[in-house]
Amino acid sequence: MIRTYILTVFTVSFCLIATSQDISFCYELGKINGLVETSHYSPKPLNDSLSKGVFSLFLKSIDENQTFFTQEDVNTFKSDEYLIDDYIKSKDCDFIEKYSTTLQERINKSKRILEDLKKQKLDYTGKDSLLYSKDDDVEYFKNDTKVLKYWNKKVRYKLLRKLVENDSVLDNIKNNFKALEADIKDKIIQNEICLLDELLQTKGSVPNMVESAFLDAFLKYQDPNSSYFLASEKNIFYQSLSNSKLSFGITTSKKKNGDIVISFITPGSAAFKNGGLDVEDVILEIQNKNKTLETYCTSNETIRNFIDDVSSNVMTFKIKKQDGQIKSIKLRKTEIEVEENSITGYVLTGDEAIGYINIPSFYTDTESLNGLGVANDVAKQLYKLQKENIQGLIIDLRFNGGGSMKEAADLSGMFIDRGPVAISKYRNEDLYTIRDPNRGSLFTKPIVILINQFSASASEFFAGALQDYNRAIVVGTATHGKATSQVVLPVENSQNSNYIKITTGKFFRVTGHSHQQTGVMPDIVIKDIYHNYESQEFFKAFSLSNETVQVTLKHRPKLKKDLTSILENSRARITNNSIFKSIESFNAIFINDYVNKEGIFPLTLDYIFNDNKRYNDAWKTYNDSIENNTTLIDIKNTSSTTAILEYNEDSKNLNQQLLKELKTDPHIQEAYFIINDIINL
């Protein structure tokens, strides 16, 4: 079961909509610079280094894939590379206009090129090639001929990709290629034009979009978790949490490439409970009983209106996962009840009864529809699990991107007697020790915590605290490595003010060490399909450095167990397990041949078909190994959950699907064996 959430201390997701900016760019830039100087954890000086860093981030944000500007344009822009600090000091912001004007001209020129391509016969013989490179810093277009060739190749590539996605038999495509190409060509081109039209209207206009991008780049130079957003983007998020109507619990946004993606999943909602949907999943189409809506060249507003249609309470979402898998998921709208928990406990049965709880995010009362935080919900489930006489507990934090620090502290305190759980540090302030708010612990038996590289922020806080107290064995791969906290501040004191999210502090483990950039290291390593996928904080530009602080209140850990035999047993099981071999095989293909793909390849139907087939075959082999996983353990609901499900057939069916996913998850299985080894030890 894969769920991903936004990687911030405050789990906030914002949908982008068109809007106008009421205050001048130069005034807002000055206000933001002042907020950075007074509020950021470690503000960087306004000098040439800032100019160069902001310039690079800004240029990349407005032409991310270097598909609009020419080298001549960039040479003109270069005059600003070391002058941005001077512009800010002198309050001279006229420099921004040339970026807006040039970008608008290049986008309109690209639209004209695409319109002309509708009349042209495209060449699929393979005389042109595809260049794959890990280096993000590719060359800008040297001349107009290069621009024309780029769009020509892009249309051909997307067309061939669409054909092989629609038909798994190469001969079928070849035998009907002329008709298929004619049928889809205009649609592919029109979609590209549609994306360019939307780009022209991003945030209301190109000047607004460019100005917002610059302000965001200015903040991101301070650190990658600081950002700028419009007032409307903040309001939409809070509106998405309203429980006044039936809902699937899905918030969508549209990316620059035209993909409609899931940007937020409401805790406790139908989408949340299903378990098959994740943040960043691409929605390909949505179907109700009367209509199928393709997201092809469709605005996010249209998607949201379709989803919110009060006459359709059941819809099927066709999605593409981040690993390329295509899935269809049927959901029924639900109204979240106040009493309903967003966390559910299960019991793994075998040699010993072991509890299992998945925590997808550290939501709190401002983020959860039921008004209760995650610590409260876990406590309720823990009470139910202990009535099942569990001898240990698995807490799954994989893909948990963070949330409320208060919830992380409260949850940590449930498993230790008393003492510090973390240390926080703010600029120019003394260290503050965050303590367990309550004496005693709710659970004293062995605990295994599952983590991966998408476990971030508050989840790292919790995992690190229990690891430092020797209260849990941490299993998986190193976490994301985000040990900073952010606050949301208005740019100015007015009703229509825009906002910044700014890093104001760092937090440290009770040992005084930090997991910033390094992540929380597992006691026992179990790799997954994302191993070596470089998404952690360490790989982000201008991320804050790791540091250590002096401890003022020492913690009192439990006696550390000798894990030698447990580690050896785990390695032996994994080495001899065919499923983990499938994971390793798929990971090698996923990382080496796709994520880090390099080389020159022919732009032909044969190459694209075989390339697509190789990936799909590898995925199928991996997925089949999971689906066909046989295990010595079983999983069941608690008696309380069973009683609730008795009266809801839809929930009962979803529950059966979820139980199967949990039972066949090899990482949960290995965690079960590890916790049994701990008990036997």
XYZ file of C-alpha atoms in Angstrom, residues 259-536:
278
model
C -1.005 16.296 -16.058
C -3.905 16.456 -13.625
C -2.502 15.065 -10.374
C -3.850 14.300 -6.920
C -2.428 17.021 -4.678
C -4.166 16.106 -1.419
C -6.083 13.161 0.044
C -8.362 13.998 2.963
C -7.748 11.778 6.008
C -10.697 9.455 6.631
C -12.198 9.960 3.147
C -13.129 7.311 0.576
C -9.874 7.947 -1.319
C -7.898 7.694 1.918
C -9.498 4.417 2.973
C -9.145 2.814 -0.443
C -5.365 2.821 -0.109
C -4.758 2.638 -3.859
C -4.465 6.383 -4.444
C -1.447 8.541 -3.644
C -0.536 12.189 -3.829
C 1.151 12.835 -7.223
C -0.837 10.081 -8.967
C -1.767 11.275 -12.476
C -5.507 11.127 -13.270
C -5.977 9.955 -16.862
C -9.773 9.845 -16.945
C -12.821 9.863 -14.669
C -15.991 7.943 -15.422
C -19.452 8.239 -13.908
C -22.551 6.318 -14.987
C -23.246 8.669 -17.885
C -19.947 10.083 -19.070
C -16.206 9.560 -19.324
C -14.068 12.670 -18.902
C -10.527 12.442 -20.252
C -8.049 14.785 -18.597
C -6.485 15.328 -22.010
C -6.271 19.110 -22.505
C -8.702 19.769 -19.660
C -8.539 22.487 -17.032
C -8.299 21.646 -13.363
C -11.504 23.623 -12.810
C -13.352 21.277 -15.200
C -11.982 18.244 -13.360
C -13.040 19.594 -9.976
C -16.530 20.453 -11.202
C -16.916 16.939 -12.642
C -15.782 15.320 -9.386
C -18.049 17.583 -7.295
C -21.147 16.841 -9.403
C -23.838 16.164 -6.784
C -25.715 13.802 -9.112
C -22.793 11.335 -9.280
C -21.776 9.672 -6.030
C -19.859 6.791 -7.626
C -16.979 7.323 -10.059
C -14.083 5.310 -11.463
C -10.684 7.024 -11.553
C -8.155 5.795 -14.116
C -4.750 6.778 -12.762
C -1.072 6.399 -13.571
C 1.200 5.741 -10.599
C 4.635 7.325 -10.289
C 6.195 4.016 -11.315
C 4.130 3.959 -14.549
C 1.491 1.447 -13.485
C -2.054 2.138 -14.771
C -4.907 1.402 -12.341
C -8.682 1.919 -12.289
C -10.151 2.649 -8.866
C -13.857 2.906 -8.106
C -14.864 5.248 -5.289
C -18.126 6.173 -3.588
C -18.515 9.608 -2.031
C -18.757 9.611 1.751
C -19.343 12.130 4.495
C -16.713 11.958 7.192
C -18.259 11.401 10.603
C -16.775 13.112 13.651
C -16.461 9.835 15.541
C -14.725 8.052 12.709
C -10.992 7.402 13.016
C -8.602 7.948 10.122
C -6.306 5.281 11.552
C -7.176 1.568 11.681
C -5.375 -1.186 13.556
C -4.989 -4.754 12.294
C -3.703 -7.965 13.800
C -1.016 -10.120 12.168
C -1.356 -13.714 13.284
C 1.208 -16.521 13.225
C 3.649 -17.456 15.949
C 2.510 -14.363 17.858
C -0.329 -11.855 17.513
C 1.263 -8.590 16.375
C -0.554 -5.281 15.926
C -0.160 -3.217 12.751
C -0.959 0.487 12.314
C -0.266 2.563 9.198
C 0.160 6.293 9.855
C -0.057 8.155 6.507
C 0.467 11.653 7.939
C 0.740 13.495 11.238
C -2.511 15.378 10.809
C -3.898 17.506 13.601
C -7.231 19.159 14.334
C -6.703 21.900 11.744
C -5.949 19.287 9.074
C -8.369 16.523 9.992
C -12.086 16.631 9.256
C -12.968 14.817 12.465
C -11.303 17.439 14.629
C -8.940 14.931 16.248
C -5.234 14.472 15.685
C -3.336 11.363 14.739
C -2.047 10.687 18.274
C -5.619 10.519 19.563
C -6.624 8.134 16.766
C -3.597 5.882 17.319
C -4.357 5.733 21.052
C -7.890 4.510 20.298
C -6.655 1.837 17.924
C -3.933 0.794 20.357
C -6.585 0.220 23.018
C -8.533 -2.017 20.612
C -5.382 -3.891 19.573
C -4.370 -4.627 23.147
C -7.777 -6.216 23.700
C -6.635 -8.673 20.972
C -3.681 -9.612 23.217
C -0.980 -8.417 20.802
C 2.634 -9.121 21.806
C 4.231 -6.440 19.654
C 3.407 -3.557 17.312
C 4.414 -2.572 13.760
C 4.043 1.139 12.988
C 4.224 1.859 9.255
C 5.597 5.319 8.416
C 6.482 4.612 4.788
C 5.431 7.521 2.535
C 4.488 9.598 5.588
C 5.566 13.101 4.565
C 5.081 14.742 7.945
C 2.552 17.044 9.552
C 2.131 18.466 13.026
C 5.142 18.495 15.324
C 2.814 18.537 18.322
C 1.226 15.271 17.150
C 4.678 13.726 16.685
C 5.629 14.733 20.238
C 2.347 13.416 21.674
C 2.716 10.133 19.810
C 6.334 9.713 20.936
C 5.249 10.195 24.531
C 2.780 7.329 24.268
C 5.670 4.858 23.990
C 8.172 6.243 26.503
C 7.776 6.839 30.237
C 8.967 10.425 30.402
C 11.760 12.706 29.229
C 12.716 14.820 26.213
C 11.509 13.747 22.756
C 13.295 16.378 20.630
C 15.098 19.711 20.746
C 14.031 22.735 18.729
C 16.144 25.696 17.749
C 15.070 29.046 16.366
C 17.253 31.874 15.192
C 18.718 33.974 17.987
C 16.850 31.974 20.619
C 17.939 29.474 23.222
C 17.417 25.786 22.592
C 14.006 24.490 23.625
C 13.618 20.901 24.786
C 10.327 19.313 23.710
C 9.264 16.941 26.479
C 6.863 14.050 26.740
C 3.711 15.820 27.958
C 2.462 12.814 29.953
C 3.986 10.416 32.482
C 3.901 6.699 31.684
C 3.410 4.843 28.396
C 0.413 3.219 26.731
C 2.377 0.308 25.260
C 5.535 -1.354 26.595
C 5.992 -4.361 24.303
C 8.379 -4.556 21.278
C 7.878 -2.146 18.389
C 9.116 -2.163 14.787
C 8.854 1.053 12.753
C 8.822 0.799 8.951
C 10.363 3.768 7.097
C 11.548 4.697 3.614
C 13.000 7.722 1.833
C 9.554 9.320 1.608
C 9.185 9.307 5.401
C 9.872 12.929 6.235
C 9.809 15.641 8.860
C 7.399 14.782 11.714
C 7.622 11.066 10.890
C 11.417 11.330 11.182
C 10.944 13.151 14.498
C 8.873 10.214 15.825
C 11.060 7.419 14.421
C 14.233 9.112 15.688
C 12.816 9.581 19.187
C 11.802 5.933 19.573
C 15.125 4.807 18.119
C 17.093 6.991 20.557
C 15.138 5.594 23.499
C 15.735 2.044 22.188
C 11.958 1.672 22.191
C 11.720 0.517 18.595
C 13.722 -1.257 15.918
C 13.661 0.946 12.811
C 13.440 -1.031 9.574
C 13.606 0.010 5.898
C 15.723 2.625 4.116
C 17.074 6.020 5.244
C 14.379 8.671 5.520
C 14.025 11.930 3.578
C 16.286 14.046 5.781
C 14.139 17.080 6.598
C 14.666 18.442 10.104
C 13.333 21.958 9.600
C 10.038 23.600 10.536
C 8.087 26.237 8.642
C 5.432 28.843 9.392
C 3.034 30.581 7.021
C 3.210 34.399 7.127
C 1.267 37.071 5.231
C 3.414 39.297 3.059
C 1.581 42.316 4.442
C -1.182 43.056 6.934
C -4.163 43.193 4.604
C -7.149 41.012 3.796
C -5.914 40.186 0.281
C -2.292 39.590 1.220
C -0.292 36.868 -0.461
C 1.723 34.508 1.725
C 5.104 32.943 2.218
C 5.975 29.650 3.854
C 9.301 30.247 5.532
C 11.720 28.046 7.448
C 12.038 29.428 10.956
C 13.603 26.568 12.898
C 15.371 23.254 13.069
C 14.681 20.346 15.341
C 17.172 17.863 16.726
C 17.091 14.412 18.230
C 17.401 13.993 21.998
C 21.085 13.137 21.427
C 21.705 16.631 20.022
C 22.303 15.245 16.537
C 20.202 16.108 13.510
C 18.848 14.013 10.646
C 18.860 17.064 8.341
C 20.101 15.876 4.905
C 21.172 12.485 6.314
C 17.785 11.078 7.300
C 17.032 8.624 10.087
C 19.149 5.540 9.459
C 17.398 2.178 9.883
C 18.670 -0.441 12.320
C 17.890 -3.085 9.701
C 18.007 -2.181 5.999
C 15.295 -3.508 3.685
C 15.432 -1.983 0.203
C 12.374 -1.165 -1.910
C 11.756 -0.275 -5.569
C 12.735 3.376 -4.942
C 16.237 2.587 -3.693
C 18.737 5.092 -5.199
C 15.923 7.366 -6.429
C 17.397 10.760 -5.592
C 14.443 12.609 -4.058
C 15.751 13.280 -0.550
